[in-house]
Structures are given as structure tokens and as C-alpha cells.
Coordinates of C-alpha atoms and ligand atoms in Angstrom, one line a residue:
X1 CA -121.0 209.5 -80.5
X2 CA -121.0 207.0 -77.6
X3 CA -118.1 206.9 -75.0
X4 CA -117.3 203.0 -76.0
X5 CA -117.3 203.4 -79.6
X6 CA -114.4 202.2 -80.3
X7 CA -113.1 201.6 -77.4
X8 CA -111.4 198.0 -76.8
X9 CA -112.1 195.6 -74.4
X10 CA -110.9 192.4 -73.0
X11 CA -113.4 190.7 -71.0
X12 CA -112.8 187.9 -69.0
X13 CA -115.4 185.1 -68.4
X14 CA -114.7 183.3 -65.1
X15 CA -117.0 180.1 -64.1
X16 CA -120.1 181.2 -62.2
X17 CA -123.8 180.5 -62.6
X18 CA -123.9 184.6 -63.9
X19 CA -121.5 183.8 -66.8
X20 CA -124.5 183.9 -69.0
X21 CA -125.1 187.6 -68.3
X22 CA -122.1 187.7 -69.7
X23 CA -123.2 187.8 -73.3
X24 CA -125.6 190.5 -72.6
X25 CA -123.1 192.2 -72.2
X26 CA -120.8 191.6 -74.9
X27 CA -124.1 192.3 -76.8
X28 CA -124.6 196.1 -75.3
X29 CA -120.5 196.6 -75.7
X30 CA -121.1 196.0 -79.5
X31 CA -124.2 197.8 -79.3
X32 CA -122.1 200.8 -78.5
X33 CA -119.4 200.6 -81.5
X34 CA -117.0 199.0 -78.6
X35 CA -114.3 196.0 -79.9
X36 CA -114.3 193.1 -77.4
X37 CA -112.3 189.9 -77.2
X38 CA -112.8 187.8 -74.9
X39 CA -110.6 185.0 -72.4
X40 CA -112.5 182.0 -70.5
X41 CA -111.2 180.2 -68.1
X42 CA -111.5 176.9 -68.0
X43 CA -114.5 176.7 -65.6
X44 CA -116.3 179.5 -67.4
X45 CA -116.6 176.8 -70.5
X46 CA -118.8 175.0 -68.4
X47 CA -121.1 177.8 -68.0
X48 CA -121.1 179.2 -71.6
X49 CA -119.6 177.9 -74.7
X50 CA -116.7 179.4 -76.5
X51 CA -118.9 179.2 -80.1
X52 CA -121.6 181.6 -78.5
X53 CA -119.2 184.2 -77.2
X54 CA -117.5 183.8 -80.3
X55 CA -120.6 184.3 -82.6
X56 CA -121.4 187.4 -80.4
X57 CA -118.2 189.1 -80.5
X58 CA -117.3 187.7 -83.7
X59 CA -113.9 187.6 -82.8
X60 CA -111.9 184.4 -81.7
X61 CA -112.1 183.3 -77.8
X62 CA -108.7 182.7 -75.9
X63 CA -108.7 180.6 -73.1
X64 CA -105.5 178.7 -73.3
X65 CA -102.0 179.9 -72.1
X66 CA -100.1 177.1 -73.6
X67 CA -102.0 177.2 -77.2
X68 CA -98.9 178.1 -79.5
X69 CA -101.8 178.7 -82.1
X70 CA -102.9 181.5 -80.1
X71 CA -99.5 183.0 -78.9
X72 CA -98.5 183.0 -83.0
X73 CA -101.4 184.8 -83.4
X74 CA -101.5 187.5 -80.2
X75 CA -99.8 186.3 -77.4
X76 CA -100.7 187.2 -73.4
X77 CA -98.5 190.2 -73.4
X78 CA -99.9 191.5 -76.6
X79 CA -103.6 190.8 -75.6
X80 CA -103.0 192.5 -72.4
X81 CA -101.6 195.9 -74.4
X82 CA -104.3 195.9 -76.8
X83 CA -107.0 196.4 -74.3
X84 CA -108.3 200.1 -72.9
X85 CA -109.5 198.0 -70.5
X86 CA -109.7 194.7 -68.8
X87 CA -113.2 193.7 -67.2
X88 CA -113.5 190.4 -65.2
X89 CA -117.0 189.9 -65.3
X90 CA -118.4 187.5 -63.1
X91 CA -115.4 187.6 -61.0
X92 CA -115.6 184.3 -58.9
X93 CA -114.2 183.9 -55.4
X94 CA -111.6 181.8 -57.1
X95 CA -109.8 184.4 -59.6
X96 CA -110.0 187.1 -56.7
X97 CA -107.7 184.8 -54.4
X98 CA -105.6 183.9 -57.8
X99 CA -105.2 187.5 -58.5
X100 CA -104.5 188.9 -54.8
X101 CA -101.8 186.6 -54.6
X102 CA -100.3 187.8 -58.0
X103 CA -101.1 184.1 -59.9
X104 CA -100.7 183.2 -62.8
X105 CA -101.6 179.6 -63.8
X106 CA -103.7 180.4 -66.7
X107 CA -103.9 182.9 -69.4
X108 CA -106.4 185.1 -67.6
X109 CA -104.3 185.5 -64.5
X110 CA -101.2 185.6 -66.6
X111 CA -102.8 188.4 -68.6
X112 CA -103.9 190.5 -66.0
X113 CA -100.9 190.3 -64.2
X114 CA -99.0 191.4 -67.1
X115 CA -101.5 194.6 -68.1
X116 CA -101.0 197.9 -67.5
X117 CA -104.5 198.9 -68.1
X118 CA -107.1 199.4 -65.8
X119 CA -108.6 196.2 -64.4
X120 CA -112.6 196.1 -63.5
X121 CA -113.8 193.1 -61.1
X122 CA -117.6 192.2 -61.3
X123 CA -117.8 189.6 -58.4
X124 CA -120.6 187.2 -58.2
X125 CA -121.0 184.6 -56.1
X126 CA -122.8 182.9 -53.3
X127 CA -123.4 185.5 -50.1
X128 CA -121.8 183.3 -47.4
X129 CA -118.6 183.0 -50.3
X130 CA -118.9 186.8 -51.1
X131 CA -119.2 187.6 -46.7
X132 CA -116.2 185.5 -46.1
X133 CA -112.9 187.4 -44.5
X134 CA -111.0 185.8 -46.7
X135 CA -113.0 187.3 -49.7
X136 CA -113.1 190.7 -48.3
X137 CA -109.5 190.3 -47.5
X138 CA -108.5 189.6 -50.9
X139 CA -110.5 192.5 -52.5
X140 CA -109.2 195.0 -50.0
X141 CA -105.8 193.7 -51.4
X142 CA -107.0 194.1 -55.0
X143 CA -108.0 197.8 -54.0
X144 CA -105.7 198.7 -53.0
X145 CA -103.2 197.8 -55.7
X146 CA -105.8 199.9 -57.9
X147 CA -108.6 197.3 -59.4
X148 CA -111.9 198.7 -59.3
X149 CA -114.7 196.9 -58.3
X150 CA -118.4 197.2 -59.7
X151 CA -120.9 195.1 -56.9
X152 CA -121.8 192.7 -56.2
X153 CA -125.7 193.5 -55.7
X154 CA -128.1 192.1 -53.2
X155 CA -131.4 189.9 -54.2
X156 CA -132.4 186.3 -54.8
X157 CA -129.6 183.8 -55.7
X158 CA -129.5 180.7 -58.3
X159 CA -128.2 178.7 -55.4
X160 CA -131.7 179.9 -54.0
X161 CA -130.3 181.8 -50.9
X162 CA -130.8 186.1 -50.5
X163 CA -128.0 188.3 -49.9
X164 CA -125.4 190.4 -51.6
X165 CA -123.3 188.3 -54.3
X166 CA -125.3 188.7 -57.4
X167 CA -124.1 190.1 -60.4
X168 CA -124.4 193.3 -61.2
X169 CA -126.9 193.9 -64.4
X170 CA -124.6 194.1 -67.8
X171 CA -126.8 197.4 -68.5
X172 CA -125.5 199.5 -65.3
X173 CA -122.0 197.7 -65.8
X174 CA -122.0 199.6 -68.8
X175 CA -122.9 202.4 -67.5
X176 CA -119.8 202.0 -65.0
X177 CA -117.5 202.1 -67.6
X178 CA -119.1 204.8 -69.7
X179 CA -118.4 206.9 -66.3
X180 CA -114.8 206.0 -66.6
X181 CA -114.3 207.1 -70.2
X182 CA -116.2 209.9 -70.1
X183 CA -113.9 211.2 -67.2
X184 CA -111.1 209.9 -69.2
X185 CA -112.2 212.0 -72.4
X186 CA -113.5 215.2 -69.8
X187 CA -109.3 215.0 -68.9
X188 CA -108.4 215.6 -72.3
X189 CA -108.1 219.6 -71.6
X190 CA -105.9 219.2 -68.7
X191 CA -102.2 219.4 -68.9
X192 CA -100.2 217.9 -65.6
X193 CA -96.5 218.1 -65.4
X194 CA -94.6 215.8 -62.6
X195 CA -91.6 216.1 -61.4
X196 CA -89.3 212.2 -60.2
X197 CA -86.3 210.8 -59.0
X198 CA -82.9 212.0 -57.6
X199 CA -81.2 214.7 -59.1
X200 CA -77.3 214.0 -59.3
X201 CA -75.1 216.4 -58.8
X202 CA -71.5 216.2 -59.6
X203 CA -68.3 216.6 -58.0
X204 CA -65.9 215.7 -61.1
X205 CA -66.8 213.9 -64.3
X206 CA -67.5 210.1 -62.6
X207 CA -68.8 211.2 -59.2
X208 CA -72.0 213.0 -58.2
X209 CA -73.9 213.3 -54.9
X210 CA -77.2 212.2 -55.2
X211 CA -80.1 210.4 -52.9
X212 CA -82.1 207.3 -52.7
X213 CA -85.0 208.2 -54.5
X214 CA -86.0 205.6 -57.4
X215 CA -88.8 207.7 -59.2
X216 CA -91.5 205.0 -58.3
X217 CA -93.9 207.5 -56.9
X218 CA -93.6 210.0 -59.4
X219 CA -93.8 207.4 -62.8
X220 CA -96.7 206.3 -60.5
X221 CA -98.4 209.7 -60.4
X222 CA -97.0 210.1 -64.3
X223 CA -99.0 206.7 -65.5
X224 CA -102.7 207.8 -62.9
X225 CA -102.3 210.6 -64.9
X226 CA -102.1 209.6 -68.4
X227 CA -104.6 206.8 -67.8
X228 CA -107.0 209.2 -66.8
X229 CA -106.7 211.0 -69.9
X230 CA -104.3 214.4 -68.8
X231 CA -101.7 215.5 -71.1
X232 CA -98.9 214.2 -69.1
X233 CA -95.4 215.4 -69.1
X234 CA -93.3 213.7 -66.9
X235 CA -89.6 214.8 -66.0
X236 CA -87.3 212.4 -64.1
X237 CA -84.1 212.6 -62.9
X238 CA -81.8 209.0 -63.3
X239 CA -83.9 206.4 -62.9
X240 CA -84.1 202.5 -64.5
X241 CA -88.0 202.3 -64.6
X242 CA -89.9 201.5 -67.6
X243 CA -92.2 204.4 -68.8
X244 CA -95.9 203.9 -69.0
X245 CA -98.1 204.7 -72.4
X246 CA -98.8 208.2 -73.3
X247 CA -96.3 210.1 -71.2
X248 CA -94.3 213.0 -72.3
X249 CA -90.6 211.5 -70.7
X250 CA -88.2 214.2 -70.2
X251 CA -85.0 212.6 -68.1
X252 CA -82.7 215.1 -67.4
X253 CA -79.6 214.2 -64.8
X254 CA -79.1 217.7 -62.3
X255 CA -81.4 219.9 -60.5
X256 CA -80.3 222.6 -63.1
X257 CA -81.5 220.7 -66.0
X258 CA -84.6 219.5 -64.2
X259 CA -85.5 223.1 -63.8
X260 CA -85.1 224.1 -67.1
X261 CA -86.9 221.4 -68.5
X262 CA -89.8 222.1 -65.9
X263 CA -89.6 225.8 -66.9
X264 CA -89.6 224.5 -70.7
X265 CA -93.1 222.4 -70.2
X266 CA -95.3 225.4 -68.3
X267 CA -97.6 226.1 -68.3
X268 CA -99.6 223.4 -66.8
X269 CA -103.3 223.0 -65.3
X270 CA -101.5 220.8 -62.3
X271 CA -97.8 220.2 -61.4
X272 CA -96.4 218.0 -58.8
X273 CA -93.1 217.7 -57.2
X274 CA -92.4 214.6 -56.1
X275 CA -88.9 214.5 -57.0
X276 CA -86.3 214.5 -54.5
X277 CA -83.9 216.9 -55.8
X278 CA -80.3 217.3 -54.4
X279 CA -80.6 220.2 -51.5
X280 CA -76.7 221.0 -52.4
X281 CA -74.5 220.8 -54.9
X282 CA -70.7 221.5 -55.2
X283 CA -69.5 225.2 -55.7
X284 CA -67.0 223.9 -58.6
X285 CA -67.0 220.9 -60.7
X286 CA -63.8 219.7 -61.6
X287 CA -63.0 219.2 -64.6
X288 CA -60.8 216.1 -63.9
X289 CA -61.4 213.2 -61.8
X290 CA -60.1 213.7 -58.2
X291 CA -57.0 211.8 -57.3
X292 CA -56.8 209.4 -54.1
X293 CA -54.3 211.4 -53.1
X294 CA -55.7 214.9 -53.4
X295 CA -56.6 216.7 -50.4
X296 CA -59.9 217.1 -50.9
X297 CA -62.1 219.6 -49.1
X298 CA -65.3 220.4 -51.3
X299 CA -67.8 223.2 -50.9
X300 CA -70.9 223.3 -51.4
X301 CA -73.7 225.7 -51.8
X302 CA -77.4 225.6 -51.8
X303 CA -79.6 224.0 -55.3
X304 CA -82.1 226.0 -56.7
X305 CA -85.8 225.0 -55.1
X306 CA -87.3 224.4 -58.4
X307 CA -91.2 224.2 -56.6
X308 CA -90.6 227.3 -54.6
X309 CA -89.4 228.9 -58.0
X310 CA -92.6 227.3 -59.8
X311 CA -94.9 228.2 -57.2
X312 CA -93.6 231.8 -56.6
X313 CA -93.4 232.6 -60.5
X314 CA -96.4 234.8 -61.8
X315 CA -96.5 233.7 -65.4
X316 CA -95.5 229.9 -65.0
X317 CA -97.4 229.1 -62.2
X318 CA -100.1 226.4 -62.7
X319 CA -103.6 226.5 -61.0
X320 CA -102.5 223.9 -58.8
X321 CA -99.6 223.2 -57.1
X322 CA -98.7 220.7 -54.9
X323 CA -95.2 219.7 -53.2
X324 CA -94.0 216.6 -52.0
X325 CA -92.5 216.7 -48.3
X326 CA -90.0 214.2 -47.4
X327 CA -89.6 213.9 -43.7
X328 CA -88.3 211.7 -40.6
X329 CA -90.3 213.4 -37.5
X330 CA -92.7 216.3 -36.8
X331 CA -94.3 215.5 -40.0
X332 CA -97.6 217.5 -40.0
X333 CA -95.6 220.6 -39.0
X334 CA -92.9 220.4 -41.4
X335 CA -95.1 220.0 -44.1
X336 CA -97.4 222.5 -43.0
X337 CA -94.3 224.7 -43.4
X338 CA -93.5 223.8 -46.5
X339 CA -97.2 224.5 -47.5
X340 CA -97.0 228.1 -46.8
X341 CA -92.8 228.3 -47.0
X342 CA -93.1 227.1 -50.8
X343 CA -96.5 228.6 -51.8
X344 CA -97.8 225.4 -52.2
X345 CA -101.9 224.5 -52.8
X346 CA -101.5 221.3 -51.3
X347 CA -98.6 218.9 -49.9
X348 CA -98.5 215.1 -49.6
X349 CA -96.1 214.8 -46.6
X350 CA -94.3 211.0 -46.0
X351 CA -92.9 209.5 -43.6
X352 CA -89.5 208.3 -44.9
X353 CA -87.7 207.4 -41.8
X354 CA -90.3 204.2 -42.2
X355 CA -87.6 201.8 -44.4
X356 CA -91.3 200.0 -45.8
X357 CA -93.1 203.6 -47.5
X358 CA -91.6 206.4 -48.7
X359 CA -88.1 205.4 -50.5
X360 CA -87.5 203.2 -53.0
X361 CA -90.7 201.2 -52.0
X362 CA -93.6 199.9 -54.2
X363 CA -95.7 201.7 -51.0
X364 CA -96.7 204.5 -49.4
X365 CA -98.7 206.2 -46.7
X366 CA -99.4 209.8 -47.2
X367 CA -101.2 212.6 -45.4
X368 CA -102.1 215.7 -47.2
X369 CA -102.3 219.1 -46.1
X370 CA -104.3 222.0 -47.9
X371 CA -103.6 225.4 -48.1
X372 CA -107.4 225.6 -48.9
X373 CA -109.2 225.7 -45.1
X374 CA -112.3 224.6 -46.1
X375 CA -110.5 221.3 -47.3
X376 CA -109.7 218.8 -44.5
X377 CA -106.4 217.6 -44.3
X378 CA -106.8 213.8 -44.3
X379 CA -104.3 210.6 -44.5
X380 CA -104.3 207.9 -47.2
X381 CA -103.3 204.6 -45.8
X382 CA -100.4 202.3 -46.5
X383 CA -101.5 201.4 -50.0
X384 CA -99.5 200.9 -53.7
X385 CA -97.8 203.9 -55.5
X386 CA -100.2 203.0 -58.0
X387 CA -103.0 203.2 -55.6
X388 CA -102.1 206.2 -53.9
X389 CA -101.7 208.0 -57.4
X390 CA -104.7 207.0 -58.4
X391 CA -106.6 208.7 -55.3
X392 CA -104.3 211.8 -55.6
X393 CA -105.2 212.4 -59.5
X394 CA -109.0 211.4 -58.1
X395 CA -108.8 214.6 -56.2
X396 CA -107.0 216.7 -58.6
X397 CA -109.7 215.9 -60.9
X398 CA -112.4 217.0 -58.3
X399 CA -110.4 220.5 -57.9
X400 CA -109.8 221.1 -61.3
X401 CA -113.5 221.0 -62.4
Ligands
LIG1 O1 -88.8 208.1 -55.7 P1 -89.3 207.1 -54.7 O2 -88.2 206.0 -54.3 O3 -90.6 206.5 -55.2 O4 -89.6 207.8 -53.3 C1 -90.6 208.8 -53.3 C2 -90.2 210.0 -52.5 C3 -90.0 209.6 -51.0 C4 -88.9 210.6 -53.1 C5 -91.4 211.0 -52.7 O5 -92.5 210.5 -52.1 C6 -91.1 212.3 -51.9 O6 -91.2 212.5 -50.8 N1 -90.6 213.3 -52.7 C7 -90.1 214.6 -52.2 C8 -88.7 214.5 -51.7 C9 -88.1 215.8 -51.2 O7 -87.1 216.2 -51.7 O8 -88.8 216.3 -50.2 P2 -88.4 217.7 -49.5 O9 -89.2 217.7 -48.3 O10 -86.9 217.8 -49.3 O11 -88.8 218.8 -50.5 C10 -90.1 219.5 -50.5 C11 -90.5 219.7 -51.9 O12 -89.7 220.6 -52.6 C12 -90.6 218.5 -52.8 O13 -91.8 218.6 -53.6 C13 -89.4 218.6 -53.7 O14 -89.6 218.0 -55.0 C14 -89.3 220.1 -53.8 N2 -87.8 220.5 -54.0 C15 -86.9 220.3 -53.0 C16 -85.6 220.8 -53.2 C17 -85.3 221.4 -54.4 N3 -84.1 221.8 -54.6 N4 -86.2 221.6 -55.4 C18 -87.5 221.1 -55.2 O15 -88.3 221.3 -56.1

């Protein structure tokens, strides 16, 4: 069996001179047991006509946003679910500004701003176009909110210059993506459980203490790792943020419950503890809400470390552990602690005295520190949750195999 069979894909046509390799490649998709549809912009239209892509994918071609023929049928939010994977392919300079700025005038910009799935870029265009900062500035952009980029290649140009902008053959684009399901598929056997959120902890039956933490980073990690195929059980403490597809969602509201629930889903091939869990909690809930004018005096007492009980347990300990480390100065030391402190294989350390990362951001910058000596520590620069994620489960995958 091949990789694609069966696999859906949307690709999108945009207007360049190397649209027409575009149906070479619709042809080797369906050559492969792959189901494509298919969006052209408007400009593509003047490269290729909609009744040849049609008659090679046998499917209908979208290209309008406002059709209401179309939306009765599968509208842009549908389209963009249905996909495994969205491939842009040429990519003109055009739709890489439109999407770098988070457009979305037309149905392919609308689309891919609305997908969850995995988005490819083929770029193709003229060299002084493609060597332009404001091109390179707008992929680095892309990147780093987690499109992946195939090209362009270097050789002779329609427009009859040389350089790097031409499109990269449709055989070795398929190849590409035949790499990314087959690690997808490889995945299959690994089980990662993440930890997310605050943890709240009460003080009577309305009031809690509890922390800033907003679970991005760790639904982030939760959706790198389902869309790279792991078996992915995610627990989260309180937290208003939509869940991603195949993720095993456990929410659970104390540090006490997230523990159990942790406990309940080992063992695992990788776990990671990105929650921030409340360091205290109060000696003795009461049972009734506190008056105003009670004299309060509460007491508190140490949480249970639920990584340091993870990482120290013999039976429920996975292969590979890594720990989050939250911290406003001295960060590689403190983390470094924690590494060895909480028997940890590796920890991603941020800085969360910076109000931009760390927090409640859509951003992070992370360094991480390995117990492993032969691994250098290194730093991942100020990039998306999504993005960071992404090279995180990259590198879990390398370890693991
Ligand atoms: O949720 P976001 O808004 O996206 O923010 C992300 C984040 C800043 C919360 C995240 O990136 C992060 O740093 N998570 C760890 C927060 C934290 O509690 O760090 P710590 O240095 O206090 O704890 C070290 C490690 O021990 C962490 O892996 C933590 O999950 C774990 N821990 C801590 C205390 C405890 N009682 N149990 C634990 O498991």
C-alpha cells in the first residue's frame, strides 16, 4: 500500500507560469489512490482552466468564496476540515504576503486561514521576486507559524532569467509528502501524554488559588502531537481553548485530580509537563463560603510535584521525560536544577518575566537543556506555540527512534 492512498488533499492552484505542473501532479496524487479537490484563485484560471483540473481530479473545482452554490454544497470551513492536508502549489509571491498577513479576501486565503491541517507552500516565481526581503520576510513569518515549505529550485526560468524560483518537480513534491505521512504512520506506536493549564486549588466552594497559565502551550504540544500521528492524551486543568482532532481530552480542575488522571493514562512512550500546577494549596477546605467578616488566616501546605512523582516512579515512568521550567531570572541554572532535581530527560526552560512569551501568549522562546551530555543544549527562537511544538515533537521523534 502506498502512503497517499487514501489520503485527502486540498490543493491550491495560485496564478504562476508553473500552474501547469500542477496537473502533473494532481495526476501522480491519483496515481497513488490519494482524493484531491482542488481551489483556484482567480489568477490561477488564467494559467489553467477549471474544466482540466476538473476532468483530472474528477471532482468539482472551488474557486469562489461568495458562490452560495458552493457553500450549500461544502463550505470554506468544511473544505478546510476535510483535508489531511493543504498544499499551495505554485505558491506565488502574492498569496505568501496574503497569507503572512493572515488575509483572507478569497476562498483560498479564507480556507487556509481557517485549517487546522498542516499547510505545504511550493513557491515559484521569478528569482529577483523570490530574492526579495520582503519575500523572505514573509516566509520566515509563515515558518515560523508552522507552514512548511518545499523549494523553490534553481535552473532556467519561463521569464528566461536563471536562478532559484522554479518550481519544484510534482514527482519529488510527492515524494515530500510521502515523507510526511510515512512519519505520520511510523508515529502510530508511540503513546505521548501532556500535561496543561493552571491547576485550581480551593479555599471554600467559590474561591480557589490558581495562576495565569491559559494551556496554549500545552494544547499546542497536544495538537504537534496528534498531527504527527502519536497516540495523544492530553490532560488540562481549566482552560476555554478549543481541542484539536484526535486528542484524548482529560480536563480535570486540582493538582490532585490532574495526578490521578496522569497516573490513570501511564504508561506512555513520552510525557510532558507543561502544566503550571498550583505549588500550594490550603491545609482545609471549607466547606462553606468564607464570610467578609471572618478572620481569615489560611494555611497552606505544599502540592504534590506530579513530574517529580512521574519521573521518580519505577513502573510509570515513560522513556522520556521532559519538564517544563517556568522562570523570571537565572534561567539556565534553575532549569538545570530542575533537570537533575526532578529526574527529568530534558527541560524546556522560559522566560516568563517577558509579559510577550511564556504566559498566556500565542509565543514563546525556549531553551532546552538535556540530561543526555552528548546532546547540546540549544535555544529555539521567539516563534508560535504551534511552531515551537512542532520542533519539540520533531526531536522527540528523533529520540524515540
Ligand atoms: O499555559 P500558557 O499560558 O500557554 O503558558 C505556558 C507556561 C508558561 C505555563 C509553560 O510554558 C510552562 O512554563 N509550564 C511550566 C510551569 C511551571 O509550573 O513551571 P515550574 O518551573 O514551577 O515547574 C517545573 C515543572 O514541574 C513543570 O514541568 C511543571 O509542570 C511541573 N510541576 C510543578 C509543580 C507541581 N506541583 N507539579 C508539577 O508537575
Amino acid at each position: 500500500m502506498k502512503n497517499l492512498t487514501g489520503k485527502k488533499i486540498l490543493l491550491i492552484i495560485c496564478g504562476g507560469i508553473s500552474a501547469y505542473k500542477s496537473l502533473e501532479l494532481i495526476r501522480l496524487f491519483k496515481k497513488q489512490g490519494s482524493e484531491i479537490k482542488t481551489i483556484l484563485t482567480k489568477s490561477a484560471k488564467e494559467f489553467v482552466t477549471p474544466l482540466s483540473v476538473a476532468s483530472l481530479t474528477q471532482e468539482k473545482v472551488y474557486d469562489d468564496l461568495f458562490n452560495a452554490e458552493n457553500e450549500a454544497e461544502m463550505d470554506h470551513i468544511s473544505l478546510s476540515r476535510w483535508a489531511d492536508l493543504i498544499l499551495v502549489a505554485p505558491a506565488t509571491a502574492n498569496t505568501i504576503s496574503k497569507l503572512s498577513v493572515g488575509s483572507s479576501d478569497d476562498l483560498a486565503s479564507t480556507v487556509i486561514l481557517a485549517s487546522d491541517k498542516d499547510v505545504f507552500l511550493v513557491p515559484a516565481m521569478n528569482v529577483r521576486m523570490w530574492e526579495h526581503p520582503s519575500t523572505r520576510e514573509n516566509l520566515n513569518k509563515l515558518r515560523s507559524f508552522g507552514y512548511r515549505v518545499i523549494g523553490p529550485e534553481i535552473g532556467d526560468m519561463a521569464c528566461g532569467e536563471f536562478g532559484e524560483g522554479k518550481m519544484t518537480e510534482p514527482k519529488s513534491i510527492i515524494e515530500e509528502i510521502n515523507i510526511y505521512f510515512n512519519s505520520v504512520t511510523n508515529n502510530n506506536k508511540f503513546k505521548a501524554l501532556i500535561t496543561a493549564g493552571p491547576t485550581n486549588e480551593y479555599i471554600d466552594p467559590v474561591r480557589f488559588i490558581t495562576n495565569k497559565s491559559s494551556g496554549k502551550q500545552g494544547y499546542a504540544l497536544a495538537n504537534a502531537f496528534a498531527k504527527k500521528g502519536f497516540q495523544t492524551t492530553l490532560i488540562s486543568g481549566p482552560t476555554n481553548l478549543p481541542i484539536g482532532e484526535n486528542i484524548n481530552l482529560i480536563k480535570v480542575e486540582t493538582a490532585q485530580e490532574m495526578l490521578q488522571a496522569t497516573k490513570k493514562n501511564l504508561p506512555a512512550d513520552v510525557a510532558i509537563f507543561s502544566a503550571a500546577v498550583a505549588d500550594f494549596k490550603v491545609k482545609e477546605i471549607k466547606s462553606e463560603k468564607i464570610k467578609k467578616n471572618e478572620n481569615l488566616n489560611l494555611e497552606l501546605e505544599k502540592n504534590i510535584d506530579i513530574l517529580n512523582y512521574v519521573s521518580k516512579h519505577n513502573s510509570l515512568r515513560p522513556k522520556l521525560v521532559i519538564g517544563f521550567a517556568a522562570e523570571t531570572n537565572e534561567i539556565e541554572t534553575n532549569a538545570k536544577k530542575k533537570l537533575v532535581e526532578k529526574n527529568c530527560d530534558w527541560v524546556v526552560a522560559n522566560d516568563v518575566s517577558n509579559k510577550s512569551i511564556g504566559f498566556d501568549s500565542d509565543f514563546n522562546e525556549v531553551s532546552i537543556f538535556y540530561k543526555d551530555d552528548e546532546i547540546k543544549d540549544e535555544k529555539l527562537s521567539l516563534k508560535q506555540k504551534s511552531a515551537i511544538s512542532e520542533e519539540i515533537v520533531n526531536r522527540v521523534i528523533q529520540q524515540l527512534n
